[in-house]
Amino acid sequence: MNLSKTNLSKTAILDAASNIGSGVSRRQFIKYSSGLLAAMSAPAVLAHGHGSDKGAMMKGMHKSAVGLQLYTLRDIMKVSVPATLKLVADVGYSEMEFAGYFDHSAKKIKQLLDDNGLTAPSAHIQLDAFDTNLSQILDDAQTVGHKYLVVPWLSEAQRGTGIAPYQALADKLNTIGEACKKEGITLAYHNHDFEFEVRDGKTPLDVLITQTDPDLVAMELDLYWTVKAGKNPVDYFKQYPGRFKLWHVKDLAEDGSFADVGTGTINFKEIFAHGKLAGIEHKFVERDQTTDRIATIEQGFKAVSALNKGVS
């Protein structure tokens, strides 16, 4: 690791400390900032292997890139977006998926990405936001460089009862997707486990896949939630080839909780071997809850970097 490029200054950490919001305590910040500083100065045994040049890595095909869903680091993002992006770049990630800009403008986010040699092909946008702020969302996406905008979650009210809400949602996704496509952006939908609960004899995720136009709506398959629901992602790839342009790569512990990628029970080797069939373009490491965010993203980068070699 080139320390001249990876040193996170103490001044930046102290500046960030002055902007701690109510959602992050000073004790939490000290914990995270200490970890950030340690990560910046430690040998890159996980991040860059034998000291390979990151720029050279980024010139490779994006299908071989390792992405990170920044929701994993949301507490650190609340403290300092610049410090967080510096951290993930130094670990080795090249692609970001945003879950909010944390009071930064799209222009500022783009600048921070450029400063750290990062891209952000995707961002999560709540479904309701498309109803109230579609024009601004699309403008921001173009500024930052998002190629995908992903609906990440449905509230219980949005899910409703029966299969009808998902049939209506499919129509709505087609409409939003058409608006996105006019701006060179693809809409996508991210699943949890509730989309696999059979309703009126039909599976919601299947309804969303079959009743949306493949040219307008892609799928972001969350591998953890799919396996937790008792489904094999590869079966979905075979049934709906080419529809899964994005993945969330997170692991399932034996007790059903979250685990760092490569330390749990999911057979990622088999899944990655069917990447071409799935239509995969971008893979984002994620862990919803973790007690050691830095260890989580380091392990995730290491595991997915190795798995990418088996993508076919």
Short mmCIF file of C-alpha atoms in Angstrom, two decimals:
data_model
loop_
_atom_site.label_atom_id
_atom_site.label_comp_id
_atom_site.label_asym_id
_atom_site.label_seq_id
_atom_site.Cartn_x
_atom_site.Cartn_y
_atom_site.Cartn_z
CA MET A 1 0.00 0.00 0.00
CA ASN A 2 1.26 3.45 -0.91
CA LEU A 3 1.10 5.35 2.35
CA SER A 4 1.32 8.71 0.59
CA LYS A 5 -2.01 7.91 -1.07
CA THR A 6 -3.68 6.10 1.79
CA ASN A 7 -2.92 8.29 4.78
CA LEU A 8 -6.09 9.78 6.26
CA SER A 9 -4.98 12.93 8.05
CA LYS A 10 -5.76 13.53 11.70
CA THR A 11 -6.98 16.96 10.71
CA ALA A 12 -9.71 15.43 8.56
CA ILE A 13 -10.72 13.16 11.42
CA LEU A 14 -10.93 16.09 13.84
CA ASP A 15 -12.89 18.15 11.34
CA ALA A 16 -15.35 15.31 10.98
CA ALA A 17 -15.63 15.03 14.76
CA SER A 18 -16.96 18.57 14.96
CA ASN A 19 -19.88 17.54 12.75
CA ILE A 20 -21.08 14.49 14.65
CA GLY A 21 -24.85 14.32 14.49
CA SER A 22 -27.22 13.14 17.19
CA GLY A 23 -27.30 9.68 15.63
CA VAL A 24 -23.63 8.99 16.37
CA SER A 25 -22.10 9.43 19.81
CA ARG A 26 -18.64 10.85 20.34
CA ARG A 27 -17.59 7.46 21.76
CA GLN A 28 -18.75 5.79 18.54
CA PHE A 29 -16.90 8.35 16.49
CA ILE A 30 -13.67 7.84 18.42
CA LYS A 31 -14.04 4.11 17.83
CA TYR A 32 -14.59 4.55 14.11
CA SER A 33 -11.98 7.24 13.59
CA SER A 34 -9.38 5.14 15.39
CA GLY A 35 -10.23 2.28 13.12
CA LEU A 36 -10.02 4.52 10.07
CA LEU A 37 -6.59 5.74 11.05
CA ALA A 38 -5.43 2.22 11.78
CA ALA A 39 -6.75 0.99 8.45
CA MET A 40 -4.93 3.74 6.62
CA SER A 41 -1.56 2.90 8.15
CA ALA A 42 -1.75 -0.90 8.30
CA PRO A 43 -0.13 -3.10 5.64
CA ALA A 44 -2.58 -3.93 2.86
CA VAL A 45 -2.52 -7.68 3.31
CA LEU A 46 -6.25 -7.88 2.64
CA ALA A 47 -6.81 -4.89 0.42
CA HIS A 48 -4.19 -5.15 -2.29
CA GLY A 49 -2.54 -8.53 -1.92
CA HIS A 50 1.02 -8.15 -3.19
CA GLY A 51 0.83 -4.39 -3.57
CA SER A 52 -0.90 -4.37 -6.97
CA ASP A 53 -1.66 -0.97 -8.42
CA LYS A 54 -5.26 0.04 -7.80
CA GLY A 55 -5.44 2.11 -10.95
CA ALA A 56 -4.56 -0.91 -13.03
CA MET A 57 -7.25 -2.91 -11.28
CA MET A 58 -9.88 -0.29 -12.03
CA LYS A 59 -9.10 -0.41 -15.71
CA GLY A 60 -10.37 -4.00 -15.82
CA MET A 61 -13.87 -5.06 -16.71
CA HIS A 62 -16.48 -3.75 -14.29
CA LYS A 63 -17.75 -7.32 -13.90
CA SER A 64 -14.50 -8.06 -12.09
CA ALA A 65 -14.79 -4.96 -9.90
CA VAL A 66 -15.70 -5.29 -6.24
CA GLY A 67 -18.45 -2.97 -5.08
CA LEU A 68 -19.72 -1.95 -1.67
CA GLN A 69 -23.23 -0.99 -0.58
CA LEU A 70 -22.55 1.98 1.66
CA TYR A 71 -25.47 1.15 3.93
CA THR A 72 -22.94 -1.17 5.58
CA LEU A 73 -21.04 1.94 6.75
CA ARG A 74 -24.02 4.21 7.41
CA ASP A 75 -22.85 5.18 10.91
CA ILE A 76 -19.47 6.28 9.57
CA MET A 77 -21.15 8.02 6.62
CA LYS A 78 -23.12 10.08 9.16
CA VAL A 79 -19.83 11.25 10.64
CA SER A 80 -17.84 11.88 7.48
CA VAL A 81 -18.66 10.96 3.89
CA PRO A 82 -15.16 11.98 2.68
CA ALA A 83 -13.46 9.82 5.32
CA THR A 84 -15.70 6.86 4.52
CA LEU A 85 -15.03 7.03 0.78
CA LYS A 86 -11.31 7.37 1.51
CA LEU A 87 -11.49 4.24 3.66
CA VAL A 88 -13.29 2.07 1.14
CA ALA A 89 -11.00 3.16 -1.67
CA ASP A 90 -7.96 2.25 0.38
CA VAL A 91 -9.39 -1.16 1.21
CA GLY A 92 -9.57 -1.72 -2.53
CA TYR A 93 -13.19 -1.21 -3.55
CA SER A 94 -13.78 0.57 -6.84
CA GLU A 95 -17.59 0.72 -7.09
CA MET A 96 -20.05 2.21 -4.65
CA GLU A 97 -23.78 1.78 -4.24
CA PHE A 98 -25.20 4.69 -2.28
CA ALA A 99 -28.02 4.61 0.26
CA GLY A 100 -28.30 8.38 0.69
CA TYR A 101 -25.88 11.27 0.19
CA PHE A 102 -25.95 12.40 3.85
CA ASP A 103 -26.63 16.08 3.14
CA HIS A 104 -24.05 16.30 0.35
CA SER A 105 -24.97 17.56 -3.09
CA ALA A 106 -24.71 15.26 -6.07
CA LYS A 107 -21.94 17.48 -7.40
CA LYS A 108 -19.96 17.11 -4.16
CA ILE A 109 -20.49 13.34 -4.13
CA LYS A 110 -19.17 13.13 -7.68
CA GLN A 111 -16.11 15.16 -6.69
CA LEU A 112 -15.39 12.88 -3.72
CA LEU A 113 -15.73 9.81 -5.89
CA ASP A 114 -13.35 11.24 -8.47
CA ASP A 115 -10.86 12.27 -5.79
CA ASN A 116 -10.72 8.66 -4.59
CA GLY A 117 -10.76 6.93 -7.97
CA LEU A 118 -14.24 5.51 -7.35
CA THR A 119 -17.42 5.17 -9.38
CA ALA A 120 -21.01 4.77 -8.21
CA PRO A 121 -22.95 2.74 -10.76
CA SER A 122 -25.95 2.38 -8.47
CA ALA A 123 -27.98 4.05 -5.73
CA HIS A 124 -30.94 3.05 -3.61
CA ILE A 125 -33.98 5.32 -3.83
CA GLN A 126 -37.13 4.79 -1.78
CA LEU A 127 -40.23 4.07 -3.85
CA ASP A 128 -42.16 7.10 -2.56
CA ALA A 129 -39.34 9.42 -3.62
CA PHE A 130 -39.95 8.60 -7.27
CA ASP A 131 -43.49 9.95 -6.87
CA THR A 132 -42.43 13.26 -5.40
CA ASN A 133 -38.94 13.97 -6.74
CA LEU A 134 -38.36 12.03 -9.96
CA SER A 135 -36.83 14.89 -11.94
CA GLN A 136 -34.29 15.75 -9.23
CA ILE A 137 -33.46 12.08 -8.68
CA LEU A 138 -32.65 11.64 -12.36
CA ASP A 139 -30.63 14.87 -12.47
CA ASP A 140 -28.60 13.78 -9.44
CA ALA A 141 -28.09 10.31 -10.88
CA GLN A 142 -26.65 11.77 -14.05
CA THR A 143 -24.39 14.09 -12.07
CA VAL A 144 -22.99 11.30 -9.91
CA GLY A 145 -22.87 8.78 -12.74
CA HIS A 146 -25.41 6.24 -11.55
CA LYS A 147 -26.40 3.72 -14.21
CA TYR A 148 -28.96 2.04 -11.96
CA LEU A 149 -31.51 3.37 -9.48
CA VAL A 150 -32.81 0.67 -7.16
CA VAL A 151 -36.03 0.42 -5.18
CA PRO A 152 -34.63 -1.07 -1.95
CA TRP A 153 -37.55 -1.83 0.32
CA LEU A 154 -41.32 -1.95 0.67
CA SER A 155 -43.08 -1.00 3.87
CA GLU A 156 -45.79 -3.29 5.20
CA ALA A 157 -48.37 -0.81 3.93
CA GLN A 158 -46.84 -0.88 0.45
CA ARG A 159 -46.86 -4.70 0.48
CA GLY A 160 -50.53 -4.83 1.41
CA THR A 161 -52.29 -8.18 1.23
CA GLY A 162 -52.71 -10.66 -1.56
CA ILE A 163 -50.84 -10.53 -4.84
CA ALA A 164 -52.60 -7.45 -6.24
CA PRO A 165 -50.20 -4.90 -4.65
CA TYR A 166 -47.25 -6.54 -6.44
CA GLN A 167 -49.11 -6.61 -9.74
CA ALA A 168 -49.79 -2.91 -9.34
CA LEU A 169 -46.17 -2.36 -8.33
CA ALA A 170 -44.97 -4.08 -11.51
CA ASP A 171 -46.98 -1.59 -13.57
CA LYS A 172 -45.57 1.28 -11.54
CA LEU A 173 -42.00 0.03 -11.97
CA ASN A 174 -42.53 -0.12 -15.73
CA THR A 175 -43.68 3.50 -15.71
CA ILE A 176 -40.78 4.72 -13.59
CA GLY A 177 -38.41 2.55 -15.59
CA GLU A 178 -39.53 4.16 -18.82
CA ALA A 179 -38.76 7.62 -17.40
CA CYS A 180 -35.36 6.40 -16.24
CA LYS A 181 -34.55 4.83 -19.59
CA LYS A 182 -35.11 8.15 -21.37
CA GLU A 183 -32.23 9.49 -19.27
CA GLY A 184 -29.96 6.51 -19.93
CA ILE A 185 -30.60 4.98 -16.50
CA THR A 186 -32.05 1.58 -15.59
CA LEU A 187 -34.50 1.06 -12.75
CA ALA A 188 -33.97 -2.03 -10.57
CA TYR A 189 -35.74 -3.73 -7.69
CA HIS A 190 -34.01 -5.17 -4.60
CA ASN A 191 -35.60 -8.07 -2.74
CA HIS A 192 -35.78 -9.18 0.85
CA ASP A 193 -37.33 -12.45 2.00
CA PHE A 194 -40.96 -11.31 2.01
CA GLU A 195 -41.08 -11.29 -1.80
CA PHE A 196 -40.89 -15.08 -1.67
CA GLU A 197 -43.99 -15.50 0.52
CA VAL A 198 -46.66 -17.13 -1.64
CA ARG A 199 -49.75 -14.97 -2.05
CA ASP A 200 -52.87 -16.13 -3.85
CA GLY A 201 -50.83 -18.98 -5.25
CA LYS A 202 -48.16 -16.68 -6.69
CA THR A 203 -44.71 -15.59 -5.57
CA PRO A 204 -44.34 -11.77 -5.49
CA LEU A 205 -40.80 -11.77 -6.88
CA ASP A 206 -41.89 -13.89 -9.83
CA VAL A 207 -44.72 -11.43 -10.48
CA LEU A 208 -42.30 -8.50 -10.42
CA ILE A 209 -39.95 -10.27 -12.82
CA THR A 210 -42.54 -11.54 -15.29
CA GLN A 211 -44.77 -8.45 -15.32
CA THR A 212 -42.02 -5.89 -15.77
CA ASP A 213 -40.36 -5.12 -19.10
CA PRO A 214 -36.77 -6.45 -19.13
CA ASP A 215 -35.76 -3.33 -21.06
CA LEU A 216 -37.12 -1.10 -18.31
CA VAL A 217 -36.63 -2.95 -15.03
CA ALA A 218 -33.71 -5.06 -13.79
CA MET A 219 -33.41 -7.04 -10.58
CA GLU A 220 -30.90 -6.63 -7.79
CA LEU A 221 -30.86 -10.05 -6.15
CA ASP A 222 -29.94 -9.99 -2.48
CA LEU A 223 -28.24 -13.35 -2.08
CA TYR A 224 -28.65 -13.45 1.70
CA TRP A 225 -32.39 -12.83 1.70
CA THR A 226 -32.92 -15.21 -1.20
CA VAL A 227 -31.15 -18.07 0.55
CA LYS A 228 -32.74 -17.20 3.90
CA ALA A 229 -36.13 -17.59 2.19
CA GLY A 230 -35.14 -21.13 1.23
CA LYS A 231 -34.45 -20.39 -2.45
CA ASN A 232 -31.41 -21.14 -4.59
CA PRO A 233 -30.29 -18.05 -6.55
CA VAL A 234 -29.01 -20.26 -9.36
CA ASP A 235 -32.53 -21.62 -9.90
CA TYR A 236 -33.70 -18.06 -10.46
CA PHE A 237 -30.86 -17.41 -12.89
CA LYS A 238 -31.93 -20.46 -14.89
CA GLN A 239 -35.60 -19.49 -14.82
CA TYR A 240 -35.04 -15.82 -15.66
CA PRO A 241 -31.67 -15.58 -17.42
CA GLY A 242 -30.19 -12.13 -17.82
CA ARG A 243 -32.54 -10.36 -15.40
CA PHE A 244 -30.20 -10.06 -12.40
CA LYS A 245 -27.84 -7.22 -13.31
CA LEU A 246 -26.95 -6.45 -9.70
CA TRP A 247 -26.26 -8.58 -6.62
CA HIS A 248 -25.96 -7.90 -2.93
CA VAL A 249 -23.27 -10.24 -1.71
CA LYS A 250 -23.71 -10.96 1.98
CA ASP A 251 -23.49 -14.18 3.91
CA LEU A 252 -25.81 -16.22 6.09
CA ALA A 253 -24.61 -17.53 9.44
CA GLU A 254 -25.74 -20.95 10.68
CA ASP A 255 -28.17 -19.30 13.09
CA GLY A 256 -29.75 -17.27 10.27
CA SER A 257 -28.08 -13.98 11.14
CA PHE A 258 -25.69 -11.98 8.98
CA ALA A 259 -22.09 -13.06 8.47
CA ASP A 260 -19.08 -11.57 6.71
CA VAL A 261 -18.83 -12.78 3.12
CA GLY A 262 -17.05 -16.11 2.93
CA THR A 263 -17.48 -16.97 6.61
CA GLY A 264 -21.07 -18.22 6.49
CA THR A 265 -23.09 -20.94 4.78
CA ILE A 266 -23.90 -19.58 1.30
CA ASN A 267 -22.29 -21.37 -1.63
CA PHE A 268 -20.98 -18.27 -3.38
CA LYS A 269 -18.69 -20.32 -5.61
CA GLU A 270 -21.69 -21.91 -7.33
CA ILE A 271 -23.52 -18.60 -7.58
CA PHE A 272 -20.58 -16.72 -9.07
CA ALA A 273 -20.00 -19.56 -11.54
CA HIS A 274 -23.42 -18.69 -12.99
CA GLY A 275 -22.80 -14.96 -13.20
CA LYS A 276 -23.05 -14.78 -16.98
CA LEU A 277 -26.37 -16.62 -16.92
CA ALA A 278 -27.67 -14.19 -14.32
CA GLY A 279 -26.63 -11.20 -16.44
CA ILE A 280 -24.51 -9.81 -13.62
CA GLU A 281 -22.86 -6.43 -14.09
CA HIS A 282 -22.21 -5.16 -10.57
CA LYS A 283 -21.72 -6.94 -7.25
CA PHE A 284 -21.96 -5.09 -3.95
CA VAL A 285 -20.72 -6.41 -0.63
CA GLU A 286 -23.17 -5.65 2.15
CA ARG A 287 -23.84 -6.55 5.75
CA ASP A 288 -26.86 -4.95 7.40
CA GLN A 289 -25.55 -5.30 10.93
CA THR A 290 -21.98 -5.86 12.08
CA THR A 291 -19.97 -5.10 15.18
CA ASP A 292 -16.76 -4.44 13.21
CA ARG A 293 -17.46 -2.56 9.99
CA ILE A 294 -13.84 -2.31 8.91
CA ALA A 295 -13.22 -6.04 9.36
CA THR A 296 -16.47 -6.71 7.48
CA ILE A 297 -15.56 -4.66 4.43
CA GLU A 298 -12.00 -6.00 4.36
CA GLN A 299 -13.23 -9.59 4.47
CA GLY A 300 -15.88 -8.82 1.87
CA PHE A 301 -13.34 -7.34 -0.51
CA LYS A 302 -10.99 -10.28 -0.06
CA ALA A 303 -13.72 -12.88 -0.58
CA VAL A 304 -15.36 -11.30 -3.62
CA SER A 305 -12.01 -10.60 -5.26
CA ALA A 306 -11.29 -14.32 -5.07
CA LEU A 307 -14.80 -15.29 -6.19
CA ASN A 308 -14.64 -12.99 -9.21
CA LYS A 309 -12.02 -15.28 -10.68
CA GLY A 310 -14.73 -17.95 -10.98
CA VAL A 311 -17.35 -15.81 -12.72
CA SER A 312 -18.39 -17.35 -16.04
#
